[in-house]
Amino acid sequence: MKIKDVVQYSCGVRCRSKLSLFSQVMAAVQEKYVCKLSPELQKKALVELNEDPAKRPAAIQALRERLAMGPNIHTRNDDGFLLRFLRARKFDEERAFNLINKYYECRKIWPDVFQDFRPSTIRKVIDGFLTVLPKADSEGQRIILLRHGKWNPSENSIVDNFKAMIMTLEKLIESEETQVNGIVMLADFKDIGLAQVVHFSPYFAKRIMTVTQDAFPVRIKQNHVINEPIIFKALHAIFRPFMKEKMRKRMVVHGSDMTSLHQYINPQVLPYEYGGQAGFLDTSIWKETLLSSENYFLEEFSDIELGEGENPAVVLTDEEKLMEIEFKKAIEEAGPEEEWTKF
């Protein structure tokens, strides 16, 4: 059940006491969380995420009260929703609170992403560029596959790709198993060309890393790159400055060596195209999963408070702006596209 009408209460009315505010919040929450994790995953959540079943209700309530007394943002505050953020920040209330605020802030400052935020608007993106493999890996982690060479910029903008990524994360994170186990990113750069590369920028890289690191309740456990061409060095150079040390350590570059990839992802869950045993890649399964969630996204994102949007010239530092110049220079020096595929 989605508790769309359960929203945060702000402390804009100064005469409202903490006690009355607490009572109103309590009255708003009518459905309590019931854990459906297996015993094994409950143990994993305790060890890795500090999720103690005995202390879980108090932790959820403490975060709910903190939000009620904080900035005036309209947010769901049902148990299941708040639990996503607590798990993503290992039950650290302060960090979970900051994560929720950043999550909603992005909706306001990125109108180009969240305007008309529904799967039917990115149908062509999930036809080729982005999909989720049908089977999880041996750790129970879902695998998001990005095929950069399948992206046609004349049909979909890079912002459409970004929208598809966030929608995919939103859908995946509904699963408690994914909240605990995390996800794996697999980026295939086969056949990427100038038509795609020129659309990347430090500002876009910063937005991607903001979501995956600071503004979404997801645990990215592995980040794999395959079939990367020479130009990948320039692309990586504009992403790396925005990557935290933990994310850098979780990134593995394999070239065209699928046996290297198989050391991290069991071939049993990979399609034939990547030396796997799970049959030919079928993007229709995830496509239908997202498209069937159209009503959910219409309901969940229909009342977003959109702002005027960020100005890249203001958001980026002077050093980050210099990266833009260096990136364009690197593209010019990369040589003909037919030479890019040399590893």
Coordinates of N, CA, C and O in Angstrom, one line a residue, residues 44-116:
K44 N 21.9 -10.7 7.7 CA 22.8 -9.9 6.9 C 22.5 -8.4 7.2 O 23.4 -7.6 7.3
A45 N 21.2 -8.0 7.3 CA 20.9 -6.6 7.6 C 21.4 -6.2 9.0 O 21.8 -5.0 9.1
L46 N 21.4 -7.1 9.9 CA 21.9 -6.8 11.2 C 23.4 -6.6 11.2 O 24.0 -5.6 11.7
V47 N 24.2 -7.5 10.5 CA 25.6 -7.4 10.4 C 26.1 -6.2 9.6 O 27.0 -5.5 10.0
E48 N 25.5 -6.0 8.4 CA 26.0 -5.0 7.5 C 25.3 -3.7 7.6 O 26.0 -2.6 7.3
L49 N 24.1 -3.6 8.1 CA 23.3 -2.4 8.1 C 23.0 -1.9 9.5 O 22.3 -0.9 9.7
N50 N 23.4 -2.7 10.5 CA 23.0 -2.3 11.9 C 21.5 -2.3 12.1 O 21.0 -1.6 13.0
E51 N 20.8 -3.2 11.4 CA 19.4 -3.2 11.5 C 19.0 -4.3 12.6 O 18.9 -5.5 12.3
D52 N 18.7 -3.8 13.8 CA 18.3 -4.7 14.9 C 16.8 -4.7 14.9 O 16.2 -3.6 15.1
P53 N 16.2 -5.8 14.7 CA 14.7 -5.9 14.7 C 14.0 -5.3 15.9 O 13.0 -4.7 15.8
A54 N 14.7 -5.5 17.1 CA 14.1 -5.0 18.3 C 14.2 -3.4 18.4 O 13.3 -2.8 19.0
K55 N 15.1 -2.8 17.7 CA 15.3 -1.4 17.7 C 14.7 -0.7 16.5 O 14.7 0.5 16.4
R56 N 14.3 -1.5 15.5 CA 13.9 -0.9 14.2 C 12.7 0.0 14.4 O 12.8 1.2 13.8
P57 N 11.6 -0.3 15.1 CA 10.5 0.6 15.2 C 10.9 2.0 15.8 O 10.4 3.0 15.3
A58 N 11.7 1.9 16.8 CA 12.2 3.2 17.4 C 13.0 4.0 16.5 O 12.9 5.3 16.5
A59 N 13.8 3.4 15.7 CA 14.7 4.1 14.7 C 13.8 4.8 13.7 O 14.1 5.9 13.3
I60 N 12.8 4.1 13.2 CA 11.9 4.6 12.2 C 11.1 5.8 12.8 O 11.0 6.9 12.1
Q61 N 10.6 5.7 14.0 CA 9.9 6.8 14.6 C 10.8 8.0 14.9 O 10.3 9.1 14.7
A62 N 12.0 7.7 15.3 CA 12.9 8.8 15.5 C 13.2 9.6 14.2 O 13.2 10.9 14.2
L63 N 13.3 8.9 13.1 CA 13.5 9.6 11.8 C 12.3 10.4 11.4 O 12.4 11.5 10.9
R64 N 11.1 9.8 11.7 CA 9.9 10.4 11.3 C 9.7 11.7 12.1 O 9.4 12.8 11.6
E65 N 10.0 11.7 13.4 CA 10.0 12.9 14.2 C 11.0 14.0 13.8 O 10.7 15.2 13.8
R66 N 12.2 13.5 13.4 CA 13.2 14.4 12.9 C 12.7 15.1 11.7 O 13.0 16.4 11.5
L67 N 12.1 14.4 10.8 CA 11.6 15.0 9.5 C 10.5 16.0 9.8 O 10.4 17.1 9.2
A68 N 9.7 15.7 10.8 CA 8.5 16.5 11.1 C 9.0 17.9 11.7 O 8.4 18.9 11.5
M69 N 10.2 17.9 12.4 CA 10.7 19.1 13.0 C 11.7 19.8 12.0 O 12.2 20.9 12.4
G70 N 11.9 19.2 10.9 CA 12.9 19.8 10.0 C 12.4 20.7 8.9 O 11.3 21.3 9.1
P71 N 13.1 20.8 7.8 CA 12.6 21.7 6.7 C 11.2 21.3 6.2 O 10.8 20.2 6.3
N72 N 10.6 22.3 5.7 CA 9.2 22.1 5.2 C 9.2 21.4 3.9 O 9.0 22.0 2.8
I73 N 9.4 20.1 3.8 CA 9.3 19.3 2.6 C 8.1 18.3 2.7 O 7.9 17.8 3.8
H74 N 7.5 18.1 1.6 CA 6.4 17.1 1.6 C 7.0 15.7 1.3 O 7.4 15.5 0.2
T75 N 6.9 14.8 2.2 CA 7.5 13.5 2.0 C 6.6 12.4 2.6 O 5.9 12.7 3.6
R76 N 6.7 11.3 2.0 CA 6.0 10.1 2.6 C 6.7 9.9 4.0 O 7.9 10.1 4.1
N77 N 6.0 9.4 4.9 CA 6.6 9.1 6.2 C 6.2 7.7 6.7 O 6.2 7.5 7.9
D78 N 5.7 6.9 5.8 CA 5.3 5.5 6.3 C 6.5 4.7 6.6 O 7.6 5.0 6.1
D79 N 6.4 3.7 7.4 CA 7.5 2.9 7.9 C 8.4 2.4 6.8 O 9.6 2.5 6.8
G80 N 7.7 1.8 5.8 CA 8.5 1.1 4.7 C 9.4 2.1 3.9 O 10.5 1.8 3.5
F81 N 8.8 3.3 3.7 CA 9.6 4.3 2.9 C 10.8 4.8 3.7 O 11.9 4.9 3.2
L82 N 10.6 5.1 5.0 CA 11.7 5.6 5.8 C 12.7 4.6 6.0 O 13.9 4.9 6.1
L83 N 12.3 3.3 6.1 CA 13.2 2.2 6.3 C 14.3 2.1 5.1 O 15.4 1.8 5.4
R84 N 13.9 2.5 3.9 CA 14.8 2.5 2.8 C 16.0 3.4 3.1 O 17.1 3.0 2.8
F85 N 15.7 4.5 3.6 CA 16.8 5.5 3.9 C 17.7 5.1 5.1 O 18.9 5.3 5.1
L86 N 17.0 4.5 6.1 CA 17.8 4.0 7.2 C 18.7 2.9 6.8 O 19.9 2.9 7.2
R87 N 18.2 2.0 6.0 CA 19.1 0.9 5.5 C 20.2 1.4 4.7 O 21.4 0.9 4.8
A88 N 20.0 2.4 3.8 CA 21.0 2.9 2.9 C 22.1 3.6 3.7 O 23.2 3.8 3.2
R89 N 21.8 4.1 4.9 CA 22.8 4.8 5.7 C 23.1 4.0 7.0 O 23.5 4.6 8.0
K90 N 22.9 2.7 7.0 CA 23.3 1.8 8.1 C 22.7 2.3 9.5 O 23.3 2.3 10.5
F91 N 21.4 2.7 9.4 CA 20.7 3.1 10.5 C 21.3 4.3 11.3 O 21.1 4.4 12.5
D92 N 22.0 5.1 10.6 CA 22.5 6.4 11.2 C 21.4 7.4 10.9 O 21.2 7.8 9.8
E93 N 20.7 7.9 12.0 CA 19.6 8.8 11.8 C 20.0 10.1 11.1 O 19.3 10.5 10.2
E94 N 21.1 10.7 11.5 CA 21.5 11.9 10.9 C 21.8 11.8 9.4 O 21.3 12.6 8.6
R95 N 22.5 10.7 9.0 CA 22.8 10.5 7.6 C 21.5 10.2 6.8 O 21.4 10.6 5.6
A96 N 20.6 9.4 7.4 CA 19.4 9.1 6.7 C 18.5 10.3 6.5 O 17.9 10.5 5.4
F97 N 18.5 11.2 7.5 CA 17.8 12.5 7.4 C 18.3 13.3 6.2 O 17.6 13.9 5.4
N98 N 19.7 13.4 6.2 CA 20.3 14.2 5.1 C 20.0 13.6 3.7 O 19.8 14.3 2.7
L99 N 20.0 12.2 3.7 CA 19.7 11.5 2.4 C 18.3 11.8 1.9 O 18.1 12.1 0.7
I100 N 17.3 11.8 2.8 CA 16.0 12.1 2.4 C 15.9 13.6 1.9 O 15.2 13.8 0.9
N101 N 16.5 14.5 2.6 CA 16.4 15.9 2.2 C 17.1 16.1 0.8 O 16.5 16.8 -0.1
K102 N 18.2 15.4 0.5 CA 18.8 15.5 -0.8 C 18.0 14.8 -1.8 O 17.9 15.3 -3.0
Y103 N 17.3 13.7 -1.5 CA 16.5 13.0 -2.4 C 15.4 13.9 -2.9 O 15.1 14.0 -4.1
Y104 N 14.7 14.7 -2.0 CA 13.7 15.6 -2.4 C 14.2 16.9 -3.1 O 13.5 17.5 -3.9
E105 N 15.4 17.3 -2.6 CA 15.9 18.5 -3.2 C 16.2 18.3 -4.7 O 16.0 19.2 -5.5
C106 N 16.7 17.1 -5.1 CA 16.9 16.9 -6.5 C 15.7 17.0 -7.4 O 15.7 17.5 -8.5
R107 N 14.5 16.6 -6.8 CA 13.3 16.8 -7.5 C 13.0 18.2 -7.9 O 12.5 18.6 -8.9
K108 N 13.4 19.1 -6.9 CA 13.1 20.5 -7.1 C 14.1 21.2 -8.1 O 13.7 22.0 -8.9
I109 N 15.3 20.8 -8.0 CA 16.4 21.6 -8.8 C 16.6 21.0 -10.1 O 17.4 21.5 -10.9
W110 N 16.0 19.8 -10.5 CA 16.2 19.2 -11.8 C 14.9 19.0 -12.5 O 14.4 17.9 -12.7
P111 N 14.2 20.1 -12.9 CA 12.9 20.0 -13.6 C 13.0 19.3 -14.9 O 12.1 18.7 -15.4
D112 N 14.2 19.4 -15.5 CA 14.4 18.7 -16.8 C 14.3 17.2 -16.7 O 14.0 16.4 -17.6
V113 N 14.6 16.7 -15.5 CA 14.5 15.2 -15.2 C 13.2 14.8 -14.7 O 12.6 13.8 -15.1
F114 N 12.6 15.6 -13.8 CA 11.4 15.1 -13.1 C 10.1 15.7 -13.7 O 9.0 15.3 -13.2
Q115 N 10.2 16.5 -14.7 CA 9.0 16.9 -15.4 C 8.4 15.7 -16.2 O 9.2 15.1 -16.9
D116 N 7.2 15.4 -16.0 CA 6.6 14.3 -16.8 C 7.3 13.0 -16.5 O 7.7 12.3 -17.5

